[in-house]
Short mmCIF file of C-alpha atoms in Angstrom, two decimals:
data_model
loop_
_atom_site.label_atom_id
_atom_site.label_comp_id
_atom_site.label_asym_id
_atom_site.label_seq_id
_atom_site.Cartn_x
_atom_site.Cartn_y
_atom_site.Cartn_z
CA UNK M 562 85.99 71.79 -161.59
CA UNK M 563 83.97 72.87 -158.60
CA UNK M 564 81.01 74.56 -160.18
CA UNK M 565 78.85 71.83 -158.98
CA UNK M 566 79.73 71.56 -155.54
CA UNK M 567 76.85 70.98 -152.71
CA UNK M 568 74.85 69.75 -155.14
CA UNK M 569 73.07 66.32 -154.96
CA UNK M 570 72.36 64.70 -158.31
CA UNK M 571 69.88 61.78 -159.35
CA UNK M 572 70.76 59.94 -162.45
CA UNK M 573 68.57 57.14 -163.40
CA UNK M 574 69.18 54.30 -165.45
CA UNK M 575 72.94 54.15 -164.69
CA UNK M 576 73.92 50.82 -164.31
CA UNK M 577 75.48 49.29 -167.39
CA UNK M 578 79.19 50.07 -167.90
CA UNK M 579 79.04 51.19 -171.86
CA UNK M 580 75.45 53.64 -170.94
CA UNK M 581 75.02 57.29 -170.99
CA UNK M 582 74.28 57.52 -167.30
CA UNK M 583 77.79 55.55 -165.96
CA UNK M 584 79.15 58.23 -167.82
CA UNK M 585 76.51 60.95 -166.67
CA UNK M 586 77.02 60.17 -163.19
CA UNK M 587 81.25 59.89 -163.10
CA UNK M 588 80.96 63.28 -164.99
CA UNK M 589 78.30 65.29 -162.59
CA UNK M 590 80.78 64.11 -159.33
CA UNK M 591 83.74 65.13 -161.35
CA UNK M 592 82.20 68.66 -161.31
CA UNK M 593 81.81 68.44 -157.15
CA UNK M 594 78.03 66.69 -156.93
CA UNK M 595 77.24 64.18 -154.47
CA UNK M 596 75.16 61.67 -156.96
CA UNK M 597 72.56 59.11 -156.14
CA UNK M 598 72.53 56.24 -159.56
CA UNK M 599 69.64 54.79 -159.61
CA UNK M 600 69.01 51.40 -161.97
CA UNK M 601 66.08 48.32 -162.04
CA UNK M 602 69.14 46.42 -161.38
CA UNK M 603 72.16 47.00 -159.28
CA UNK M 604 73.49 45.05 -162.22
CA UNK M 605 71.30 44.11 -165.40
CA UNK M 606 70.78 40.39 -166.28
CA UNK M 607 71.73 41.22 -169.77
CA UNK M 608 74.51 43.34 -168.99
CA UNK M 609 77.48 41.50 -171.35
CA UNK M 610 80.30 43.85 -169.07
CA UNK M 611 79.48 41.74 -165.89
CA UNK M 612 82.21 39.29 -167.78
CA UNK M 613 84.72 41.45 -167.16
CA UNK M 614 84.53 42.37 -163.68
CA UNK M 615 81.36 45.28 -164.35
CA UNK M 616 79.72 45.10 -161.16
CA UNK M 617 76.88 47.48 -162.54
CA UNK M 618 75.54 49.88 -159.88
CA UNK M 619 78.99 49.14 -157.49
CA UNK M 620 81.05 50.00 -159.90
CA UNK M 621 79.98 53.30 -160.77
CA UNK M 622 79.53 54.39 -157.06
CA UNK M 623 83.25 52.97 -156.70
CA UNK M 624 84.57 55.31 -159.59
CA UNK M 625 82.34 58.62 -157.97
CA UNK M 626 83.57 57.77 -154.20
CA UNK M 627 87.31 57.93 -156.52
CA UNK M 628 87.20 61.38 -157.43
CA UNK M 629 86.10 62.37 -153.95
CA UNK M 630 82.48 62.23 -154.01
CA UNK M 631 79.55 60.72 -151.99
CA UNK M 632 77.83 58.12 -154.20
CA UNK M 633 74.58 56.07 -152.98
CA UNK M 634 73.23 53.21 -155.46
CA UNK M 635 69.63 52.69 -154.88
CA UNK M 636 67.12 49.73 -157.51
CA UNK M 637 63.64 50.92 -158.04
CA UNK M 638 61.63 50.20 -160.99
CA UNK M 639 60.23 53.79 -162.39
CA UNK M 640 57.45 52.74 -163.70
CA UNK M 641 56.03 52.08 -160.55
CA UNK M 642 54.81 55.35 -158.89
CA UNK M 643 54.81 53.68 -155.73
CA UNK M 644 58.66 52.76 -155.89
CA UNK M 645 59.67 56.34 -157.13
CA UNK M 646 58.12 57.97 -154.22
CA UNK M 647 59.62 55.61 -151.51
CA UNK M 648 62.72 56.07 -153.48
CA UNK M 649 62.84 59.55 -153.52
CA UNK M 650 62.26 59.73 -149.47
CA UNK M 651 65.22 57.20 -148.97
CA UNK M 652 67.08 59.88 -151.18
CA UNK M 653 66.40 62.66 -148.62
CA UNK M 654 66.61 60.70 -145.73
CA UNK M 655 70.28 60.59 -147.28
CA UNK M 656 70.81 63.94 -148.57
CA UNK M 657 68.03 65.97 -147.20
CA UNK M 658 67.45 67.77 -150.90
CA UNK M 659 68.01 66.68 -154.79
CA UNK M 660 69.07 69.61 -156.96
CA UNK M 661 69.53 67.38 -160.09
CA UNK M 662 67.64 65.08 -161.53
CA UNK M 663 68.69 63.44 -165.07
CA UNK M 664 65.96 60.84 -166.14
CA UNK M 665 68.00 59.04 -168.48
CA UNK M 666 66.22 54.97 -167.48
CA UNK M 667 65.09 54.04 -171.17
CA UNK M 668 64.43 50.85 -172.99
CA UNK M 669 64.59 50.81 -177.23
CA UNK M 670 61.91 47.74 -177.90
CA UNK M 671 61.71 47.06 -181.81
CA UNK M 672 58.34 46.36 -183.24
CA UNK M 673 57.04 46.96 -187.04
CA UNK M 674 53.24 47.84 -187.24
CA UNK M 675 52.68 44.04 -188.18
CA UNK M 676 54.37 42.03 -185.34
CA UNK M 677 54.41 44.63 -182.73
CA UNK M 678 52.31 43.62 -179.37
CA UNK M 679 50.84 45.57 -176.60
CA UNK M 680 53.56 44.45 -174.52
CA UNK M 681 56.57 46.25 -176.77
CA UNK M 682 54.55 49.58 -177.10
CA UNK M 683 53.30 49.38 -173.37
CA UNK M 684 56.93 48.96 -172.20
CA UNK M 685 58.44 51.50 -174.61
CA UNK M 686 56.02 54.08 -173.20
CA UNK M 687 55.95 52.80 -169.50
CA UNK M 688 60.04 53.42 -168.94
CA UNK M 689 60.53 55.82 -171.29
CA UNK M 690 57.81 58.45 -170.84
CA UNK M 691 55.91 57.77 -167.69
CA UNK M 692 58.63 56.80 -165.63
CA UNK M 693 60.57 60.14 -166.75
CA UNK M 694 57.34 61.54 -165.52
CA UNK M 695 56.80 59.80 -162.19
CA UNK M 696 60.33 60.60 -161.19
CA UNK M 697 59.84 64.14 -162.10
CA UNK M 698 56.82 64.20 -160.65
CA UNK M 699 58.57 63.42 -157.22
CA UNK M 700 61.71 65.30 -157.13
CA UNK M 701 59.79 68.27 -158.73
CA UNK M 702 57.67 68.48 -155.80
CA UNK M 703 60.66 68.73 -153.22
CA UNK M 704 62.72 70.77 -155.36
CA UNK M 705 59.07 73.11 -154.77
CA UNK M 706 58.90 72.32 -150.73
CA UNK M 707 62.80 72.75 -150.31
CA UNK M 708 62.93 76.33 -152.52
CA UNK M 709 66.53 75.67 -153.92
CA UNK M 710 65.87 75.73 -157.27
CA UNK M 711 66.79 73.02 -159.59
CA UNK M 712 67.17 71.18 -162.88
CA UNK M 713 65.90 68.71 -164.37
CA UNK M 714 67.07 67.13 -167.42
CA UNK M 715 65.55 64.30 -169.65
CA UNK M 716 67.93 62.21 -172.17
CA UNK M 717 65.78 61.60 -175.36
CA UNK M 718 66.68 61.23 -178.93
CA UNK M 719 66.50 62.42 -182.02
CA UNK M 720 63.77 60.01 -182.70
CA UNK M 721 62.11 62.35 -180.42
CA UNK M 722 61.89 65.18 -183.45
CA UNK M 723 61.86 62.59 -186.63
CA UNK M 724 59.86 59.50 -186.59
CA UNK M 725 61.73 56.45 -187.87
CA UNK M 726 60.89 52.93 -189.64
CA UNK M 727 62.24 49.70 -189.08
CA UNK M 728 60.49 49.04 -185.94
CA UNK M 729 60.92 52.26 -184.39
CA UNK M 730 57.55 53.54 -183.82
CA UNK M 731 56.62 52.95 -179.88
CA UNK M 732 60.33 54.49 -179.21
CA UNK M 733 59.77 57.30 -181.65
CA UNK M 734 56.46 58.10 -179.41
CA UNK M 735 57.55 57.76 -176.44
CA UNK M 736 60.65 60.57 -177.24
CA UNK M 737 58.50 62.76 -178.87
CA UNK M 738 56.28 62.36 -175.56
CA UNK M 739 59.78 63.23 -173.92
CA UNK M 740 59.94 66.58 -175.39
CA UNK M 741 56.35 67.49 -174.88
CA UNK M 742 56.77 66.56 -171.10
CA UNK M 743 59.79 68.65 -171.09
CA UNK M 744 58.32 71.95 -172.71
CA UNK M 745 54.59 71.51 -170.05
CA UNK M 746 57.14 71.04 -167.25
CA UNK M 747 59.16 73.81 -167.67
CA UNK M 748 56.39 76.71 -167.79
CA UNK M 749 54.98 74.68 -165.04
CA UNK M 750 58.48 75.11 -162.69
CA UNK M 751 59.69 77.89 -163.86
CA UNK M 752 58.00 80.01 -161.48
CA UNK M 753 60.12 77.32 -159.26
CA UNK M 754 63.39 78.29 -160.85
CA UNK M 755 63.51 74.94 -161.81
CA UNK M 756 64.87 74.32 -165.04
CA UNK M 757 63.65 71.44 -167.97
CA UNK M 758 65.92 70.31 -170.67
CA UNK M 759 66.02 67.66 -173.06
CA UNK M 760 69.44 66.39 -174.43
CA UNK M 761 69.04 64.32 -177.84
CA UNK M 762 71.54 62.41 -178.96
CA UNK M 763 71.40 60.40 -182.02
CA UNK M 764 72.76 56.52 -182.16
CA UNK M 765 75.67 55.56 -179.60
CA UNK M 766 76.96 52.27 -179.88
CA UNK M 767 75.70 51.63 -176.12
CA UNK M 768 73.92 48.24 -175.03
CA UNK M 769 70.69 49.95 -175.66
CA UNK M 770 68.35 47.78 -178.04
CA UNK M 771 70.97 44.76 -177.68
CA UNK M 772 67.86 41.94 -177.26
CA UNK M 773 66.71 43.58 -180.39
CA UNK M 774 69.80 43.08 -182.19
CA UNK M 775 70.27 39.82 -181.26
CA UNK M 776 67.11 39.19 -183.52
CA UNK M 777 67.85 40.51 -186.39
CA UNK M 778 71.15 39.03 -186.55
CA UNK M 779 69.57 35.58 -186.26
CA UNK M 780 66.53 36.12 -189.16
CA UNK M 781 69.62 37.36 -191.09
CA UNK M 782 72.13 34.46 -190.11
CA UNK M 783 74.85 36.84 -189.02
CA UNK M 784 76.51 37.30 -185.89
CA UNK M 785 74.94 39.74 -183.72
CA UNK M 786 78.60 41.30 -183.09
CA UNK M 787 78.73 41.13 -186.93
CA UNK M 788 75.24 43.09 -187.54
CA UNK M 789 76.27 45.71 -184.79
CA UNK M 790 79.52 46.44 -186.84
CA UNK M 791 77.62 47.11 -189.73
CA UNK M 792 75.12 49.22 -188.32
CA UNK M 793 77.78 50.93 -186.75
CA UNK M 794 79.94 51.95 -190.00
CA UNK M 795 76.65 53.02 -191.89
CA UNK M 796 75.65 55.37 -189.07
CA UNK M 797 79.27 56.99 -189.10
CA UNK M 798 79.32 57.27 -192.84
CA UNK M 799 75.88 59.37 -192.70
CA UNK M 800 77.14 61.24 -189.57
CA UNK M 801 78.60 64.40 -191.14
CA UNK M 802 81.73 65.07 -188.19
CA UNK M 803 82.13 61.22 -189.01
CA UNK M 804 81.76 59.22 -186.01
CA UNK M 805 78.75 58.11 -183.55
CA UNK M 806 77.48 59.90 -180.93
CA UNK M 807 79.93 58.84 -177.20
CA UNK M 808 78.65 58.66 -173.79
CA UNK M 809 80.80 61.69 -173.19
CA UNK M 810 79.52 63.59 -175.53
CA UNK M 811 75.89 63.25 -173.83
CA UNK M 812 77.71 64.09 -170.34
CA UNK M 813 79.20 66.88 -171.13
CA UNK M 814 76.20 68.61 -172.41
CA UNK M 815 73.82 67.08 -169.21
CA UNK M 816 76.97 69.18 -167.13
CA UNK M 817 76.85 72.33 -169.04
CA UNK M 818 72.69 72.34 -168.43
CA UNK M 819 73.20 71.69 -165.05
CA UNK M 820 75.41 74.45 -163.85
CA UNK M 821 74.52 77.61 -163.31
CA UNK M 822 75.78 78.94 -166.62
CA UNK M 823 72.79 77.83 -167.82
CA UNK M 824 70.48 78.94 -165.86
CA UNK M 825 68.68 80.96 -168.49
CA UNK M 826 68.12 77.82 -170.34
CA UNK M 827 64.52 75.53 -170.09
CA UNK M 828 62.20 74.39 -172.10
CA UNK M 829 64.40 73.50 -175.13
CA UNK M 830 65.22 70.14 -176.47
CA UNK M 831 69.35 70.03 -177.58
CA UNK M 832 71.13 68.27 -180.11
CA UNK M 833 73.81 66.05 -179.45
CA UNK M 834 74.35 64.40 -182.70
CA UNK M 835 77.80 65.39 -184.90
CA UNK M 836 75.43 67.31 -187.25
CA UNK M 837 73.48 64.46 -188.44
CA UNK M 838 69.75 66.38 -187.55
CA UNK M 839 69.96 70.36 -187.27
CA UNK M 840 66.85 71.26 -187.37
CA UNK M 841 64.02 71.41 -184.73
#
């Protein structure tokens, strides 16, 4: 498909080999963009993949360059306005305009209300919320100067429309911050023809919240590989089409919002969860 073509995309956060945004990025060039992947860490320091061969940020521009695409890897840490901004001028030194931007960078810290520091809800807000903001912030502003048009779409959760327990609460704020962003920044861009989305999937077995996994499997003397299986088979028995959300299933709808057949679409906040929440 070609209905992306002369299009640059920016997908944050897409360094690790099982996320949403290796799978984001591979699928946007697939369409005909030229895509800039953006991570912390050309590869993470708790990425399990770099065992077998996963050489994080290099690997991912390796698959895009396959299908016949320009890739550029560049680190930057988003919660650092600072680093956003250089970052986006390195991007247009490159590419001279962004017409995508997916802010998918997030970080799932667990905390319950009686062990959780400032440091877990800090961080859980920092990535999640303000650095979607600082790097929409940025691109927004040259999508404005450069008068292409453009979309940008955020990758939340449905913790985002549901608050949770079991340590969920600075990640449930932060995504429901997500969705408020999304909604202010659309009436503010429209005007722009830029266009604001939120995709929400519900839980992927991805490396997300691994640290915090890790945890729990050693208060309950279990393997963590052990606990992740069983969290695993309790979310697909819940999930009504029977299986858990796939990085696939997240880039296919981040493609759809990004072409121009839906370019009457901003401002809304979509599902991408086998039926498990259809409401809101």
């Amino acid at each position: 498909m070609c209905r992306l073509n002369n299009k640059v995309a920016l997908v944050t956060g897409a360094a690790s080999k099982q996320g949403f945004g290796h799978a984001i990025s591979v699928r946007l060039a697939r369409d005909g963009a030229d895509i800039v992947i953006l991570d912390k860490y050309n590869v993470s320091p708790h990425d399990k993949d770099k065992a077998e061969g996963w050489k994080g940020l290099d690997s991912v521009k390796e698959e895009i360059e396959a299908v016949g695409k320009r890739a550029f890897a560049v680190t930057c840490d988003i919660t650092k306005s600072e680093q956003v901004s250089a970052m986006v001028e390195i991007v247009l030194d490159k590419f001279e305009h962004i017409d995508i931007l997916v802010n998918n960078a997030a970080v799932h810290i667990f905390g319950e209300i009686e062990h959780i520091t400032d440091e877990i809800w800090d961080m859980n807000i920092a990535v999640n919320l303000t650095g979607t903001f600082f790097c929409s912030r940025a691109v927004a502003r040259e999508m404005i100067k450069n008068n292409r048009g453009g979309k940008i779409i955020n990758i939340a959760s449905d913790f985002g429309k549901v608050g949770s327990g079991n340590g969920n609460m600075a990640y449930c704020a932060s995504k429901f911050g997500v969705l408020g962003l999304t909604q202010s920044l659309a009436l503010e861009l429209a005007l722009y023809n830029i266009a604001v989305n939120s995709v929400c999937p519900s839980f992927a077995n991805t490396s997300l919240g691994d640290e915090h996994l890790e945890n729990q499997a050693r208060l309950r003397d279990m393997l963590s590989s052990e606990l992740r299986e069983q969290l695993v088979n309790q979310r697909i028995a819940a999930n009504p089409l029977g299986r858990l959300t796939a990085p696939a299933d997240v880039a296919n709808m981040v493609a759809f919002l990004a072409s121009e057949e839906a370019s009457y679409i901003t401002g809304q906040s979509l599902n991408v969860n086998g039926g498990l929440l259809m409401s809101l």
